[in-house]
Short mmCIF file of C-alpha atoms in Angstrom, two decimals:
data_model
loop_
_atom_site.label_atom_id
_atom_site.label_comp_id
_atom_site.label_asym_id
_atom_site.label_seq_id
_atom_site.Cartn_x
_atom_site.Cartn_y
_atom_site.Cartn_z
CA MET J 1142 0.00 0.00 0.00
CA ALA J 1143 1.38 3.39 -1.03
CA THR J 1144 1.92 6.28 1.35
CA LEU J 1145 1.39 9.91 0.33
CA LEU J 1146 2.85 12.73 2.42
CA HIS J 1147 0.64 15.80 1.90
CA ILE J 1148 1.92 19.20 3.04
CA ASP J 1149 -0.21 22.37 2.89
CA SER J 1150 1.18 25.81 3.73
CA SER J 1151 -1.40 28.36 2.58
CA VAL J 1152 -2.69 30.66 5.31
CA PHE J 1153 -6.13 30.55 3.70
CA PRO J 1154 -8.75 27.79 3.98
CA ALA J 1155 -9.50 25.61 0.96
CA ALA J 1156 -12.30 27.88 -0.26
CA GLY J 1157 -9.88 30.79 -0.58
CA SER J 1158 -6.68 28.99 -1.51
CA ALA J 1159 -5.72 27.88 -5.01
CA SER J 1160 -2.89 25.69 -3.74
CA ARG J 1161 -5.14 23.89 -1.26
CA ALA J 1162 -7.92 23.40 -3.81
CA VAL J 1163 -5.63 21.95 -6.48
CA ALA J 1164 -3.77 19.81 -3.94
CA GLU J 1165 -7.13 18.47 -2.76
CA THR J 1166 -7.97 17.48 -6.35
CA PHE J 1167 -4.65 15.64 -6.58
CA ARG J 1168 -5.21 13.91 -3.26
CA LYS J 1169 -8.73 12.76 -4.14
CA ALA J 1170 -7.52 11.29 -7.43
CA TRP J 1171 -4.65 9.61 -5.58
CA GLU J 1172 -6.98 8.12 -2.96
CA GLU J 1173 -9.25 6.76 -5.68
CA GLN J 1174 -6.27 4.80 -6.98
CA HIS J 1175 -5.08 3.82 -3.49
CA PRO J 1176 -8.24 3.31 -1.38
CA GLU J 1177 -6.26 1.18 1.08
CA GLY J 1178 -3.26 3.51 1.09
CA THR J 1179 -2.06 5.92 3.74
CA VAL J 1180 -2.04 9.72 3.65
CA ILE J 1181 0.14 11.57 6.14
CA TYR J 1182 -1.17 15.13 6.29
CA ARG J 1183 0.47 18.23 7.70
CA ASP J 1184 -1.17 21.65 7.63
CA LEU J 1185 1.70 24.00 8.36
CA ALA J 1186 -0.59 27.01 8.68
CA THR J 1187 -2.64 25.57 11.55
CA ASP J 1188 0.07 23.37 13.03
CA PRO J 1189 3.46 24.90 12.15
CA VAL J 1190 6.68 23.07 12.85
CA PRO J 1191 9.36 24.88 14.87
CA HIS J 1192 11.81 27.06 13.03
CA LEU J 1193 15.34 25.71 13.17
CA THR J 1194 17.20 26.64 16.36
CA ALA J 1195 20.91 26.48 17.15
CA ASP J 1196 20.36 23.30 19.16
CA ALA J 1197 18.34 21.65 16.39
CA HIS J 1198 20.93 22.62 13.80
CA THR J 1199 24.06 21.59 15.69
CA ALA J 1200 22.46 18.32 16.81
CA GLY J 1201 22.33 17.28 13.18
CA PHE J 1202 26.12 17.28 12.98
CA ALA J 1203 26.88 15.75 16.38
CA ASP J 1204 26.96 12.16 17.58
CA PRO J 1205 23.61 11.47 19.29
CA SER J 1206 25.48 10.14 22.32
CA ALA J 1207 26.99 13.60 22.75
CA HIS J 1208 23.71 15.51 22.52
CA THR J 1209 22.79 17.81 25.35
CA PRO J 1210 19.27 17.33 26.74
CA GLU J 1211 18.19 20.39 24.77
CA GLN J 1212 19.68 19.04 21.55
CA ALA J 1213 18.15 15.62 22.09
CA ALA J 1214 14.67 17.07 22.60
CA VAL J 1215 14.62 19.27 19.51
CA PHE J 1216 16.40 16.72 17.33
CA ALA J 1217 13.77 14.13 18.20
CA GLU J 1218 11.17 16.46 16.67
CA ARG J 1219 13.29 16.82 13.52
CA LEU J 1220 13.56 13.06 13.25
CA LYS J 1221 9.76 12.69 13.29
CA LEU J 1222 9.52 14.95 10.24
CA ILE J 1223 12.44 13.24 8.51
CA GLU J 1224 10.97 9.78 9.09
CA GLU J 1225 7.61 10.91 7.69
CA LEU J 1226 9.37 12.03 4.53
CA GLU J 1227 11.41 8.84 4.30
CA ALA J 1228 8.27 6.71 4.72
CA ALA J 1229 6.49 8.39 1.82
CA ASP J 1230 6.19 6.78 -1.60
CA ALA J 1231 5.15 10.18 -2.98
CA VAL J 1232 4.94 13.74 -1.67
CA LEU J 1233 2.41 16.49 -2.39
CA ILE J 1234 3.23 20.08 -1.39
CA GLY J 1235 1.01 23.16 -1.58
CA ALA J 1236 3.38 26.10 -1.99
CA PRO J 1237 1.69 29.44 -2.66
CA MET J 1238 3.87 32.42 -3.55
CA TYR J 1239 4.00 35.04 -0.79
CA ASN J 1240 6.10 38.11 -1.51
CA PHE J 1241 7.89 36.30 -4.36
CA THR J 1242 8.80 33.19 -2.35
CA ILE J 1243 7.39 30.32 -0.25
CA PRO J 1244 5.62 30.71 3.13
CA SER J 1245 7.99 30.78 6.10
CA THR J 1246 6.20 27.74 7.54
CA LEU J 1247 7.17 25.67 4.51
CA LYS J 1248 10.74 26.94 4.76
CA ALA J 1249 10.78 25.82 8.42
CA TRP J 1250 9.63 22.33 7.42
CA LEU J 1251 12.34 22.13 4.77
CA ASP J 1252 15.01 23.31 7.22
CA ASN J 1253 13.98 20.53 9.57
CA VAL J 1254 13.94 17.69 7.04
CA ILE J 1255 17.15 18.65 5.22
CA LEU J 1256 19.88 16.77 7.08
CA VAL J 1257 23.25 16.43 5.39
CA GLY J 1258 24.46 12.85 5.67
CA ARG J 1259 20.92 11.49 5.72
CA THR J 1260 18.28 13.17 3.56
CA ALA J 1261 20.83 15.37 1.79
CA GLY J 1262 24.39 14.86 0.64
CA ASP J 1263 26.01 12.24 -1.57
CA SER J 1264 23.34 9.56 -1.04
CA PRO J 1265 20.04 11.14 0.05
CA SER J 1266 17.76 8.69 1.84
CA VAL J 1267 14.75 10.06 -0.10
CA LYS J 1268 16.43 10.11 -3.51
CA GLY J 1269 14.04 9.42 -6.36
CA THR J 1270 10.82 9.92 -4.38
CA PRO J 1271 8.36 11.81 -6.61
CA VAL J 1272 7.12 15.15 -5.26
CA THR J 1273 4.34 17.19 -6.84
CA VAL J 1274 4.35 20.88 -5.93
CA VAL J 1275 1.27 23.08 -6.40
CA ALA J 1276 2.99 26.45 -6.80
CA SER J 1277 0.13 28.92 -6.99
CA ARG J 1278 0.74 32.64 -7.51
CA GLY J 1279 -1.32 35.80 -7.70
CA GLY J 1280 0.25 37.08 -10.92
CA SER J 1281 2.21 35.57 -13.76
CA TYR J 1282 5.94 34.94 -13.49
CA ALA J 1283 6.23 32.68 -16.52
CA PRO J 1284 9.17 32.96 -18.93
CA GLY J 1285 8.80 36.07 -21.08
CA THR J 1286 6.58 37.95 -18.63
CA PRO J 1287 7.71 41.23 -17.01
CA ARG J 1288 8.07 39.56 -13.61
CA GLU J 1289 9.92 36.46 -14.74
CA GLY J 1290 12.98 37.53 -12.72
CA TYR J 1291 10.95 37.56 -9.49
CA GLU J 1292 10.07 33.86 -9.62
CA TYR J 1293 11.67 32.42 -6.47
CA VAL J 1294 9.27 29.55 -5.76
CA GLN J 1295 9.89 27.06 -8.56
CA ASN J 1296 13.55 28.06 -8.82
CA TYR J 1297 14.12 27.64 -5.10
CA LEU J 1298 12.13 24.45 -4.68
CA SER J 1299 13.72 22.88 -7.75
CA ALA J 1300 17.12 23.42 -6.15
CA VAL J 1301 16.15 22.28 -2.66
CA LEU J 1302 13.88 19.37 -3.50
CA GLY J 1303 15.75 18.19 -6.56
CA ASP J 1304 19.40 19.06 -6.02
CA MET J 1305 19.64 18.76 -2.23
CA LEU J 1306 17.14 16.04 -1.40
CA GLY J 1307 17.31 14.18 -4.69
CA LEU J 1308 13.54 14.12 -5.05
CA GLU J 1309 11.88 13.87 -8.46
CA ALA J 1310 10.13 17.25 -8.54
CA ASP J 1311 7.15 18.13 -10.73
CA PHE J 1312 5.15 21.37 -10.63
CA ILE J 1313 1.55 22.42 -11.16
CA VAL J 1314 1.28 26.22 -11.43
CA PRO J 1315 -2.14 27.88 -11.11
CA GLU J 1316 -1.47 31.56 -11.67
CA LEU J 1317 -3.19 34.96 -11.80
CA THR J 1318 -5.17 33.91 -8.73
CA MET J 1319 -5.57 37.55 -7.63
CA ALA J 1320 -7.30 38.56 -10.86
CA PRO J 1321 -10.85 38.14 -9.48
CA GLN J 1322 -10.02 40.35 -6.46
CA VAL J 1323 -7.92 43.11 -8.03
CA PRO J 1324 -9.82 45.54 -10.29
CA ALA J 1325 -6.69 46.38 -12.27
CA MET J 1326 -6.41 42.69 -13.20
CA ALA J 1327 -10.03 42.31 -14.33
CA GLU J 1328 -9.11 41.71 -17.97
CA LEU J 1329 -6.96 38.77 -16.85
CA VAL J 1330 -9.85 36.86 -15.23
CA PRO J 1331 -10.37 34.62 -18.30
CA LEU J 1332 -6.68 33.69 -18.21
CA PHE J 1333 -6.97 32.96 -14.50
CA GLU J 1334 -9.97 30.72 -15.09
CA SER J 1335 -8.11 28.83 -17.82
CA SER J 1336 -5.09 28.43 -15.58
CA ARG J 1337 -7.25 27.17 -12.70
CA GLU J 1338 -9.04 24.63 -14.90
CA ARG J 1339 -5.77 23.41 -16.37
CA ALA J 1340 -4.23 23.07 -12.89
CA HIS J 1341 -7.08 20.88 -11.65
CA GLN J 1342 -6.90 18.75 -14.79
CA ASP J 1343 -3.14 18.40 -14.38
CA ALA J 1344 -3.59 17.43 -10.74
CA THR J 1345 -5.99 14.63 -11.63
CA VAL J 1346 -3.85 13.31 -14.47
CA LYS J 1347 -0.58 13.52 -12.53
CA ALA J 1348 -2.06 11.81 -9.47
CA LYS J 1349 -3.48 8.93 -11.48
CA THR J 1350 -0.34 8.54 -13.59
CA LEU J 1351 1.88 8.55 -10.53
CA ALA J 1352 -0.36 6.09 -8.69
CA GLU J 1353 -0.29 3.72 -11.64
CA ARG J 1354 3.49 4.03 -11.90
CA LEU J 1355 4.02 3.19 -8.25
CA ALA J 1356 1.63 0.25 -8.47
CA ALA J 1357 3.47 -1.26 -11.44
#
């Protein structure tokens, strides 16, 4: 039975969040293919993980037998997150763009699970695990657009998830999500609607394709 690790980080509920809505479409399609499977779910907006501290960071490079009580306590929490990631057959991450980059809660999760010598380094323990990222954004930062140079979500996550953790990263990008709320973007509403529809279709197709691949 396959295990999906599902991470949400939007501060908005599903009704007001493109990343949550598209991730939910992916998850439903996944669960249809894996009715007996397991979904590990973390909502980083309602239940954030601790930001990395000096003790949590230094504990990752020290022999556990030499940990101080403080290091041992915080490192145990890091290990829970790392083991969840290692147990996953696939990962789903909702990563909305806030101020050109990812939410700080998602960055905190990444800082906790990235451990050189285990999940990162020469032989990452999670290497090859497929991860689907729903990278929603209020405007358009696609190649050729005026704000292309401000795209720090896909670029950053490609480097961290792919290069550091060795994960097989794939992206779904619903964009122009602010068009219905911003009068100056009113003429872009049809493009937003097309992007939203395409994102949900992609989520369904990618979830089913991935589920079939893992079951083979």
